[in-house]
Amino acid sequence: MSQLADLLESQAHWLVQRWTRRVEKGLGVGGKSEPELRDHLPDVLAELLKALRQGGAPSTNSMAQKHVRQRHRIGFSLEAVVREYDLLRSVILDLMEESNCPLRMEEIRILTDFFSGSVAEGVCEYTLLKEQTEHSLIKGHLDALRESEERLRLVMDALPTLINFVDKEGRYRSNNKAYETWFGVPVGSLRGKRVREVIGDENFQHMRPYAERALAGEKLTWEAPFIFGGGRKGFVEGTFLPQRDATGEVVGYVGLISDITDRKKDEARKKIQAEFEQQRIGIVSHDLRNPLTAILLGAKTLARREELDERAAKSVLRIVRSAERATRLVTDLLDFTQARLGGGIPVHPRSLDLHTSVRQVVDEVQVNFPERHIDVQSEGDGAGAWDPDRLGQVVQNLVSNALKYSLPDTAVVVRTRGDGTDVELQVHNWGTPIPAGSLETLFEPMHRVSSETGRSDGSIGLGLYIVQHVVRAHGGFVHVASTADEGTRFTVRLPRLLETYGNDS
């Protein structure tokens, strides 16, 4: 989950408007219409949201390339294109500051990689367009080309990523200053040298297959071990783009190579952690679930015996309820671990009637709260496709919480409603409102809001975390509002999913 991605998505229209105004005012591009200035920015933002939610910037950004082509076509300079990304970054930072949005180190890396990658893509695309255009110009335009190359050099030298232009013979045509940092080689001495003699035999052997594919006309991204200057060993990620002349013939390739050593170390650490988590899953599922099942079956068998006196029957009933509660805790821990490992909580949707399914679960919850009144209301079409067991978890958690944290003499209202392509589940109760400061962290794991009813639910604070993950796995969302005047209301909105899963049960 990325709070920054959620913030940017909710304010996307505002971001585009503010950015457009700043571009119009700060870059002196009068005479351009708003649609021309806006261009592919919404798509660029969509790529950034995707990167934040997937935990890494894409190796290539097609939207950045399309944006540069449009800018080149309407007469933007290279500096203006690069400046646009600076303005976009500034608008995002302003929004984060105004919204008090915390920024994690991982998101800082993704933002940096995204903007660096987008600028690099734009520089390469702009350079290719510039070369193709200027091949058709007369000799008198060479001074303008030199000036453009000088500006391009300034941009390239400011990037930490290796940028190089290599011809068909494997010789450098141009490089940026990152080569001096990586290898201690003056960038001015590289032109005409073969790639192999600069980066070394071992690095070249890793890179060679990808270079050959680029020269064959393929655009590709790759990862490989790498030995940096001074003998430091690590990993790099590279993107090779074939470079063509005005006739379309491949005359070389453009290479962008980034140091991903820290990222690979982090991936290795996470892999070890994931393996450890998997081992814990095995311990929980086998060493706890099996004996709990045996206890539960045995206690239920005893409960059916008629010769038990009232005291013994109550003791057996307490054993059954305790075993069921322990089993639920084990299930919550398993779901929590699986969600943390990045795979999410799996769902297996099938045809279901929301009204009927919710009423059945509420009836089961009512057994544990015989003294409380639960008002179940339904309207509209409840047909859809959802995982019945997972949906039952959502209803059970929300209704149980509403009963535990509400006033004993008030009713809990459970309302289901079919509305177009979506359905809605609402659970409302009266009681002490959830503190405003707790609403922001309510769905985080191990979070519990203290109850003034004095009742202990015996949970470990994973119920709402699991509710949110189950709802998201169905493509829906969950919202909570809580005030003294309106009470506390949890609202779950789910798509019907019938088109995806069909109508067969």
Coordinates of C-alpha atoms in Angstrom, one line a residue:
M1 CA 0.0 0.0 0.0
S2 CA 1.3 3.4 -1.0
Q3 CA -0.2 6.5 0.8
L4 CA 1.6 8.7 -1.8
A5 CA 0.0 6.8 -4.7
D6 CA -3.4 7.1 -3.1
L7 CA -2.9 10.9 -2.6
L8 CA -1.6 11.4 -6.1
E9 CA -4.5 9.5 -7.6
S10 CA -7.2 11.4 -5.6
Q11 CA -5.6 14.7 -6.6
A12 CA -4.6 13.9 -10.2
H13 CA -6.9 16.5 -11.7
W14 CA -5.6 19.2 -9.4
L15 CA -2.0 18.2 -10.1
V16 CA -2.6 18.4 -13.9
Q17 CA -4.2 21.8 -13.6
R18 CA -1.5 23.3 -11.3
W19 CA 1.3 21.8 -13.5
T20 CA -0.3 23.2 -16.7
R21 CA -0.4 26.7 -15.2
R22 CA 3.2 26.6 -14.0
V23 CA 4.4 25.4 -17.5
E24 CA 2.4 28.2 -19.2
K25 CA 3.8 30.8 -16.8
G26 CA 7.3 29.5 -16.1
L27 CA 8.4 28.3 -19.6
G28 CA 7.1 31.1 -21.7
V29 CA 5.1 28.9 -24.1
G30 CA 2.5 31.4 -25.0
G31 CA 0.1 30.6 -27.8
K32 CA -0.2 26.9 -26.8
S33 CA -3.7 25.6 -26.0
E34 CA -4.4 23.9 -22.7
P35 CA -4.8 20.4 -24.3
E36 CA -1.4 20.9 -26.1
L37 CA 0.3 21.8 -22.8
R38 CA -1.5 19.0 -20.8
D39 CA -0.6 16.4 -23.5
H40 CA 0.3 13.0 -22.0
L41 CA 0.7 14.2 -18.4
P42 CA -2.3 12.2 -17.0
D43 CA -0.7 9.1 -18.6
V44 CA 2.7 9.9 -17.1
L45 CA 1.1 10.3 -13.7
A46 CA -0.6 6.9 -14.2
E47 CA 2.8 5.3 -14.8
L48 CA 4.1 6.9 -11.6
L49 CA 1.2 5.5 -9.6
K50 CA 1.8 2.1 -11.1
A51 CA 5.5 2.3 -10.1
L52 CA 4.7 3.4 -6.5
R53 CA 2.2 0.5 -6.1
Q54 CA 4.4 -2.1 -7.7
G55 CA 7.4 -1.0 -5.7
G56 CA 9.7 0.1 -8.6
A57 CA 9.9 2.4 -11.5
P58 CA 9.6 0.9 -15.0
S59 CA 12.8 0.3 -17.0
T60 CA 11.2 2.2 -19.9
N61 CA 8.5 4.8 -20.0
S62 CA 6.5 4.9 -23.3
M63 CA 4.5 7.9 -22.0
A64 CA 7.7 9.9 -21.6
Q65 CA 8.7 9.1 -25.2
K66 CA 5.2 10.1 -26.5
H67 CA 5.4 13.3 -24.5
V68 CA 8.8 14.2 -25.9
R69 CA 7.6 13.6 -29.5
Q70 CA 4.7 15.9 -29.0
R71 CA 6.9 18.6 -27.4
H72 CA 9.4 18.3 -30.2
R73 CA 6.6 18.6 -32.7
I74 CA 5.2 21.8 -31.2
G75 CA 8.6 23.4 -30.8
F76 CA 9.6 22.9 -27.2
S77 CA 13.4 23.0 -26.5
L78 CA 15.2 20.2 -24.7
E79 CA 15.7 22.4 -21.7
A80 CA 11.9 23.1 -21.6
V81 CA 11.2 19.4 -21.7
V82 CA 13.6 18.7 -18.8
R83 CA 12.2 21.7 -16.9
E84 CA 8.7 20.3 -17.2
Y85 CA 9.7 17.3 -15.2
D86 CA 11.2 19.6 -12.5
L87 CA 7.9 21.5 -12.3
L88 CA 6.0 18.2 -12.0
R89 CA 8.2 17.0 -9.2
S90 CA 7.8 20.4 -7.5
V91 CA 4.0 20.2 -7.8
I92 CA 4.0 16.7 -6.2
L93 CA 6.2 17.8 -3.4
D94 CA 4.0 20.9 -2.7
L95 CA 0.9 18.6 -2.6
M96 CA 2.7 16.2 -0.2
E97 CA 3.7 19.1 2.1
E98 CA 0.1 20.6 2.0
S99 CA -1.4 17.2 2.8
N100 CA 1.2 16.2 5.4
C101 CA 1.8 13.0 3.5
P102 CA 4.7 11.0 5.0
L103 CA 7.3 9.8 2.5
R104 CA 9.1 6.5 2.9
M105 CA 12.6 5.8 1.7
E106 CA 11.3 3.3 -0.8
E107 CA 9.0 5.9 -2.3
I108 CA 11.9 8.4 -2.4
R109 CA 13.9 5.9 -4.4
I110 CA 10.9 5.2 -6.7
L111 CA 10.3 8.9 -7.3
T112 CA 14.1 9.5 -8.0
D113 CA 14.3 6.5 -10.4
F114 CA 11.0 7.5 -12.1
F115 CA 12.0 11.1 -12.9
S116 CA 15.6 10.1 -13.7
G117 CA 14.4 7.4 -16.1
S118 CA 11.8 9.6 -17.6
V119 CA 14.3 12.4 -18.3
A120 CA 16.8 9.9 -19.7
E121 CA 14.1 8.4 -22.0
G122 CA 13.2 11.9 -23.0
V123 CA 16.8 12.9 -23.7
C124 CA 17.3 9.8 -25.8
E125 CA 14.1 10.3 -27.7
Y126 CA 14.7 14.0 -28.2
T127 CA 18.2 13.3 -29.4
L128 CA 17.0 10.8 -32.0
L129 CA 14.3 13.1 -33.2
K130 CA 16.8 16.0 -33.4
E131 CA 19.3 13.9 -35.3
Q132 CA 16.6 12.7 -37.8
T133 CA 15.4 16.2 -38.3
E134 CA 18.8 17.8 -38.7
H135 CA 19.9 15.2 -41.2
S136 CA 17.4 16.8 -43.6
L137 CA 18.5 20.4 -42.8
I138 CA 21.0 22.4 -44.8
K139 CA 24.6 22.9 -43.6
G140 CA 23.8 26.4 -42.3
H141 CA 21.9 24.8 -39.3
L142 CA 25.0 23.1 -37.9
D143 CA 25.6 25.9 -35.4
A144 CA 22.1 25.3 -33.9
L145 CA 22.9 21.6 -33.8
R146 CA 26.1 22.2 -31.8
E147 CA 24.2 24.5 -29.4
S148 CA 21.6 21.8 -28.9
E149 CA 24.3 19.2 -28.3
E150 CA 25.9 21.4 -25.7
R151 CA 22.6 21.7 -23.8
L152 CA 22.1 17.9 -24.1
R153 CA 25.5 17.4 -22.7
L154 CA 24.6 19.5 -19.6
V155 CA 21.5 17.4 -19.0
M156 CA 23.3 14.0 -19.6
D157 CA 26.2 14.9 -17.3
A158 CA 23.8 15.7 -14.5
L159 CA 22.4 12.2 -14.4
P160 CA 24.0 9.4 -12.3
T161 CA 23.0 6.8 -14.9
L162 CA 25.5 5.8 -17.5
I163 CA 24.4 7.1 -20.9
N164 CA 26.3 6.1 -24.0
F165 CA 25.8 6.1 -27.8
V166 CA 27.6 3.2 -29.4
D167 CA 28.0 2.6 -33.1
K168 CA 27.7 -0.7 -35.0
E169 CA 31.4 -1.5 -34.5
G170 CA 31.0 -1.4 -30.7
R171 CA 32.8 2.0 -30.4
Y172 CA 31.7 4.9 -28.2
R173 CA 30.3 7.9 -30.0
S174 CA 29.3 9.8 -26.9
N175 CA 29.2 9.3 -23.1
N176 CA 28.2 11.3 -20.1
K177 CA 30.3 12.1 -17.1
A178 CA 29.0 9.2 -15.0
Y179 CA 31.8 7.2 -16.6
E180 CA 34.3 9.2 -14.7
T181 CA 32.6 8.3 -11.4
W182 CA 32.2 4.6 -12.2
F183 CA 35.5 3.9 -13.8
G184 CA 37.7 7.0 -13.2
V185 CA 38.1 7.5 -16.9
P186 CA 38.0 11.0 -18.4
V187 CA 34.8 11.1 -20.5
G188 CA 36.6 13.1 -23.2
S189 CA 39.0 10.2 -23.8
L190 CA 36.3 7.6 -24.6
R191 CA 35.1 8.6 -28.0
G192 CA 36.2 6.0 -30.6
K193 CA 37.2 3.4 -28.0
R194 CA 35.7 0.0 -27.9
V195 CA 33.2 -0.8 -25.1
R196 CA 35.2 -3.9 -24.2
E197 CA 38.4 -2.1 -23.4
V198 CA 36.7 0.5 -21.2
I199 CA 34.4 -1.7 -19.1
G200 CA 36.6 -4.9 -19.0
D201 CA 36.2 -8.4 -20.4
E202 CA 34.0 -9.8 -17.7
N203 CA 31.5 -7.0 -17.8
F204 CA 31.5 -7.0 -21.6
Q205 CA 30.7 -10.8 -21.7
H206 CA 27.6 -10.1 -19.6
M207 CA 26.5 -7.2 -21.8
R208 CA 27.4 -8.5 -25.2
P209 CA 24.2 -10.5 -26.0
Y210 CA 22.0 -7.6 -25.2
A211 CA 24.1 -5.2 -27.4
E212 CA 23.8 -7.6 -30.3
R213 CA 20.1 -7.8 -29.9
A214 CA 19.9 -3.9 -29.8
L215 CA 21.9 -3.7 -33.0
A216 CA 19.4 -6.2 -34.5
G217 CA 16.7 -3.6 -33.9
E218 CA 15.3 -4.8 -30.5
K219 CA 14.6 -2.5 -27.6
L220 CA 15.3 -4.4 -24.3
T221 CA 16.0 -4.1 -20.6
W222 CA 18.4 -6.5 -18.7
E223 CA 20.2 -7.1 -15.4
A224 CA 23.6 -8.5 -14.9
P225 CA 26.5 -8.7 -12.4
F226 CA 29.0 -5.9 -12.8
I227 CA 32.5 -4.9 -11.6
F228 CA 32.8 -1.2 -11.0
G229 CA 36.0 0.8 -10.9
G230 CA 38.2 -0.1 -7.9
G231 CA 37.0 -3.7 -8.1
R232 CA 33.7 -3.2 -6.3
K233 CA 31.2 -6.0 -7.3
G234 CA 27.5 -5.4 -7.8
F235 CA 24.7 -5.4 -10.2
V236 CA 23.4 -3.1 -13.0
E237 CA 20.2 -2.7 -14.9
G238 CA 20.5 -1.6 -18.5
T239 CA 18.2 -0.4 -21.2
F240 CA 19.4 -0.6 -24.8
L241 CA 17.5 1.2 -27.6
P242 CA 18.4 0.8 -31.3
Q243 CA 19.4 4.0 -32.9
R244 CA 18.3 4.5 -36.5
D245 CA 19.2 7.0 -39.2
A246 CA 16.7 8.9 -41.4
T247 CA 16.2 5.9 -43.6
G248 CA 15.3 3.6 -40.7
E249 CA 18.6 1.6 -40.7
V250 CA 20.1 0.7 -37.4
V251 CA 23.4 2.6 -37.0
G252 CA 24.1 1.8 -33.3
Y253 CA 22.3 1.8 -30.0
V254 CA 21.7 4.1 -27.0
G255 CA 22.6 2.5 -23.6
L256 CA 21.3 3.6 -20.2
I257 CA 22.9 1.6 -17.3
S258 CA 22.0 2.1 -13.6
D259 CA 23.6 0.7 -10.4
I260 CA 21.0 -1.5 -8.7
T261 CA 23.4 -3.2 -6.2
D262 CA 21.5 -1.9 -3.2
R263 CA 18.2 -3.0 -4.7
K264 CA 19.5 -6.5 -5.3
K265 CA 20.7 -6.7 -1.7
D266 CA 17.3 -5.6 -0.5
E267 CA 15.6 -8.2 -2.6
A268 CA 17.9 -10.9 -1.2
R269 CA 17.1 -9.8 2.3
K270 CA 13.4 -9.9 1.6
K271 CA 13.7 -13.3 0.1
I272 CA 15.4 -14.6 3.2
Q273 CA 12.7 -13.0 5.3
A274 CA 10.0 -14.5 3.1
E275 CA 11.5 -17.9 3.5
F276 CA 11.5 -17.4 7.3
E277 CA 7.9 -16.3 7.2
Q278 CA 7.0 -19.4 5.2
Q279 CA 8.6 -21.5 7.9
R280 CA 6.5 -19.8 10.5
I281 CA 3.4 -20.4 8.4
G282 CA 4.2 -24.1 8.5
I283 CA 4.6 -24.1 12.2
V284 CA 1.3 -22.2 12.8
S285 CA -0.7 -24.3 10.3
H286 CA 0.5 -27.7 11.5
D287 CA 1.7 -27.4 15.1
L288 CA -1.3 -25.2 16.2
R289 CA -4.2 -25.9 13.8
N290 CA -4.1 -29.7 14.0
P291 CA -4.4 -29.9 17.8
L292 CA -7.0 -27.1 17.9
T293 CA -9.1 -29.1 15.5
A294 CA -8.8 -32.2 17.7
I295 CA -9.8 -30.2 20.8
L296 CA -12.8 -28.6 18.9
L297 CA -14.1 -31.9 17.6
G298 CA -13.7 -33.6 21.0
A299 CA -15.5 -30.8 22.8
K300 CA -18.4 -30.7 20.3
T301 CA -18.7 -34.5 20.7
L302 CA -18.9 -34.1 24.5
A303 CA -21.5 -31.3 24.1
R304 CA -23.9 -33.6 22.4
R305 CA -23.9 -36.1 25.3
E306 CA -27.2 -35.9 27.2
E307 CA -25.9 -37.2 30.5
L308 CA -23.8 -34.0 31.1
D309 CA -25.1 -31.9 34.0
E310 CA -25.6 -28.1 33.6
R311 CA -22.2 -27.2 35.0
A312 CA -20.3 -29.7 32.8
A313 CA -22.2 -28.6 29.8
K314 CA -21.2 -24.9 30.4
S315 CA -17.6 -25.9 30.8
V316 CA -17.7 -27.9 27.5
L317 CA -19.3 -24.9 25.8
R318 CA -16.5 -22.6 27.0
I319 CA -14.0 -25.1 25.6
V320 CA -15.8 -25.0 22.2
R321 CA -15.9 -21.2 22.1
S322 CA -12.3 -20.9 23.2
A323 CA -11.1 -23.4 20.6
E324 CA -13.1 -21.6 17.9
R325 CA -11.6 -18.3 18.9
A326 CA -8.1 -19.7 18.9
T327 CA -8.8 -21.2 15.4
R328 CA -9.9 -17.8 14.2
L329 CA -6.7 -16.3 15.6
V330 CA -4.6 -18.9 13.7
T331 CA -6.5 -18.2 10.5
D332 CA -5.9 -14.4 10.9
L333 CA -2.2 -14.9 11.5
L334 CA -2.0 -17.1 8.3
D335 CA -3.9 -14.5 6.2
F336 CA -1.7 -11.7 7.7
T337 CA 1.5 -13.5 6.9
Q338 CA 0.4 -14.2 3.3
A339 CA -0.7 -10.6 2.7
R340 CA 2.7 -9.3 4.0
L341 CA 4.6 -11.6 1.7
G342 CA 3.2 -9.6 -1.2
G343 CA 1.0 -12.3 -2.7
G344 CA -2.2 -10.8 -1.2
I345 CA -5.1 -12.8 0.2
P346 CA -6.3 -15.2 -2.5
V347 CA -10.0 -15.2 -3.4
H348 CA -12.1 -17.7 -5.4
P349 CA -15.2 -15.9 -6.5
R350 CA -18.3 -17.8 -7.6
S351 CA -22.0 -16.8 -8.1
L352 CA -23.5 -15.5 -4.9
D353 CA -26.4 -13.5 -3.6
L354 CA -25.1 -10.8 -1.3
H355 CA -28.3 -10.4 0.7
T356 CA -28.6 -14.1 1.4
S357 CA -24.9 -14.6 2.2
V358 CA -24.8 -11.7 4.6
R359 CA -27.9 -12.7 6.4
Q360 CA -26.5 -16.2 7.0
V361 CA -23.3 -14.9 8.5
V362 CA -25.2 -12.4 10.7
D363 CA -27.3 -15.4 12.0
E364 CA -24.1 -17.2 12.9
V365 CA -22.7 -14.1 14.7
Q366 CA -26.1 -13.6 16.5
V367 CA -25.5 -17.0 18.3
N368 CA -22.6 -15.5 20.2
F369 CA -24.6 -12.3 21.1
P370 CA -28.0 -13.6 21.9
E371 CA -28.8 -10.6 24.0
R372 CA -28.2 -8.1 21.2
H373 CA -30.5 -6.9 18.4
I374 CA -29.1 -7.0 14.8
D375 CA -31.3 -5.3 12.2
V376 CA -30.6 -6.7 8.7
Q377 CA -32.0 -4.7 5.7
S378 CA -31.6 -5.3 2.0
E379 CA -32.6 -3.7 -1.2
G380 CA -31.9 -4.0 -4.9
D381 CA -30.3 -6.9 -6.8
G382 CA -27.7 -8.8 -4.7
A383 CA -26.5 -11.1 -7.4
G384 CA -22.7 -11.1 -8.1
A385 CA -19.6 -13.2 -7.9
W386 CA -17.5 -13.2 -4.7
D387 CA -15.6 -15.6 -2.6
P388 CA -18.3 -16.7 0.0
D389 CA -15.8 -17.7 2.7
R390 CA -13.8 -14.4 2.4
L391 CA -17.0 -12.4 2.2
G392 CA -18.1 -14.1 5.4
Q393 CA -14.8 -13.0 7.0
V394 CA -15.6 -9.4 6.1
V395 CA -19.2 -9.6 7.5
Q396 CA -18.2 -11.5 10.6
N397 CA -15.4 -9.1 11.5
L398 CA -17.4 -5.9 10.9
V399 CA -20.6 -7.1 12.6
S400 CA -18.7 -8.6 15.6
N401 CA -16.7 -5.3 16.0
A402 CA -19.9 -3.3 15.9
L403 CA -21.5 -5.5 18.6
K404 CA -18.4 -5.3 20.8
Y405 CA -17.8 -1.6 20.6
S406 CA -21.4 -0.4 20.7
L407 CA -23.8 0.4 23.6
P408 CA -25.5 -2.8 24.8
D409 CA -29.1 -1.4 24.5
T410 CA -28.7 -0.2 20.9
A411 CA -29.2 -2.1 17.6
V412 CA -26.5 -2.8 15.1
V413 CA -27.8 -2.2 11.5
V414 CA -26.5 -4.3 8.6
R415 CA -27.7 -3.0 5.3
T416 CA -27.0 -4.5 1.8
R417 CA -27.9 -2.8 -1.4
G418 CA -27.5 -3.6 -5.1
D419 CA -26.7 -0.5 -7.3
G420 CA -25.9 -0.8 -11.0
T421 CA -22.6 -2.6 -11.5
D422 CA -21.7 -2.5 -7.7
V423 CA -23.1 -3.7 -4.5
E424 CA -22.7 -2.1 -1.0
L425 CA -22.5 -3.4 2.5
Q426 CA -23.0 -1.1 5.5
V427 CA -22.6 -1.9 9.2
H428 CA -23.7 0.8 11.6
N429 CA -23.6 1.0 15.4
W430 CA -24.0 3.6 18.1
G431 CA -21.3 4.0 20.8
T432 CA -18.2 6.0 21.6
P433 CA -16.9 7.3 18.2
I434 CA -13.5 6.2 17.0
P435 CA -10.9 8.9 17.8
A436 CA -10.0 11.0 14.7
G437 CA -6.3 10.1 15.2
S438 CA -7.1 6.4 15.1
L439 CA -9.1 6.5 11.8
E440 CA -5.9 6.9 9.8
T441 CA -4.3 3.7 11.2
L442 CA -7.5 1.7 11.8
F443 CA -6.8 -0.8 9.0
E444 CA -3.1 -1.3 9.9
P445 CA -2.1 -4.7 11.5
M446 CA -2.0 -5.1 15.3
H447 CA -4.2 -1.9 15.7
R448 CA -7.0 -2.0 18.2
V449 CA -9.3 0.8 19.3
S450 CA -9.9 0.6 23.0
S451 CA -13.5 -0.1 24.0
E452 CA -15.4 1.5 26.8
T453 CA -17.8 -1.4 27.0
G454 CA -15.3 -3.3 29.1
R455 CA -15.6 -6.4 26.8
S456 CA -12.5 -8.1 25.5
D457 CA -12.6 -9.7 22.1
G458 CA -9.5 -11.7 22.5
S459 CA -8.2 -10.6 19.1
I460 CA -4.7 -9.5 18.1
G461 CA -5.9 -6.5 16.0
L462 CA -5.8 -8.2 12.5
G463 CA -9.5 -8.2 11.7
L464 CA -9.8 -4.9 9.9
Y465 CA -6.5 -5.4 8.2
I466 CA -7.8 -8.6 6.7
V467 CA -11.1 -7.0 5.9
Q468 CA -9.3 -4.4 3.8
H469 CA -7.2 -6.9 2.0
V470 CA -10.1 -9.2 1.2
V471 CA -12.1 -6.2 -0.1
R472 CA -9.2 -5.1 -2.3
A473 CA -8.7 -8.6 -3.6
H474 CA -12.3 -8.3 -4.9
G475 CA -11.5 -5.0 -6.6
G476 CA -13.5 -3.0 -4.0
F477 CA -12.8 -0.5 -1.2
V478 CA -13.8 0.0 2.4
H479 CA -14.5 3.3 4.2
V480 CA -15.3 4.2 7.8
A481 CA -16.9 7.3 9.3
S482 CA -17.4 7.8 13.0
T483 CA -18.9 10.7 14.9
A484 CA -20.9 11.2 18.1
D485 CA -23.9 12.5 16.1
E486 CA -24.0 9.9 13.3
G487 CA -22.5 6.9 15.0
T488 CA -19.9 4.6 13.4
R489 CA -20.5 3.3 9.9
F490 CA -18.3 0.9 7.9
T491 CA -19.1 0.9 4.1
V492 CA -17.8 -1.8 1.8
R493 CA -18.3 -1.3 -2.0
L494 CA -17.7 -4.3 -4.3
P495 CA -18.0 -4.7 -8.0
R496 CA -20.3 -7.6 -9.0
L497 CA -17.5 -9.3 -11.1
L498 CA -20.2 -11.3 -13.0
E499 CA -18.5 -10.6 -16.4
T500 CA -15.2 -11.9 -15.1
Y501 CA -16.4 -15.1 -13.4
G502 CA -19.6 -15.9 -15.1
N503 CA -22.9 -17.0 -13.5
D504 CA -22.0 -20.7 -12.8
S505 CA -21.6 -21.6 -9.1

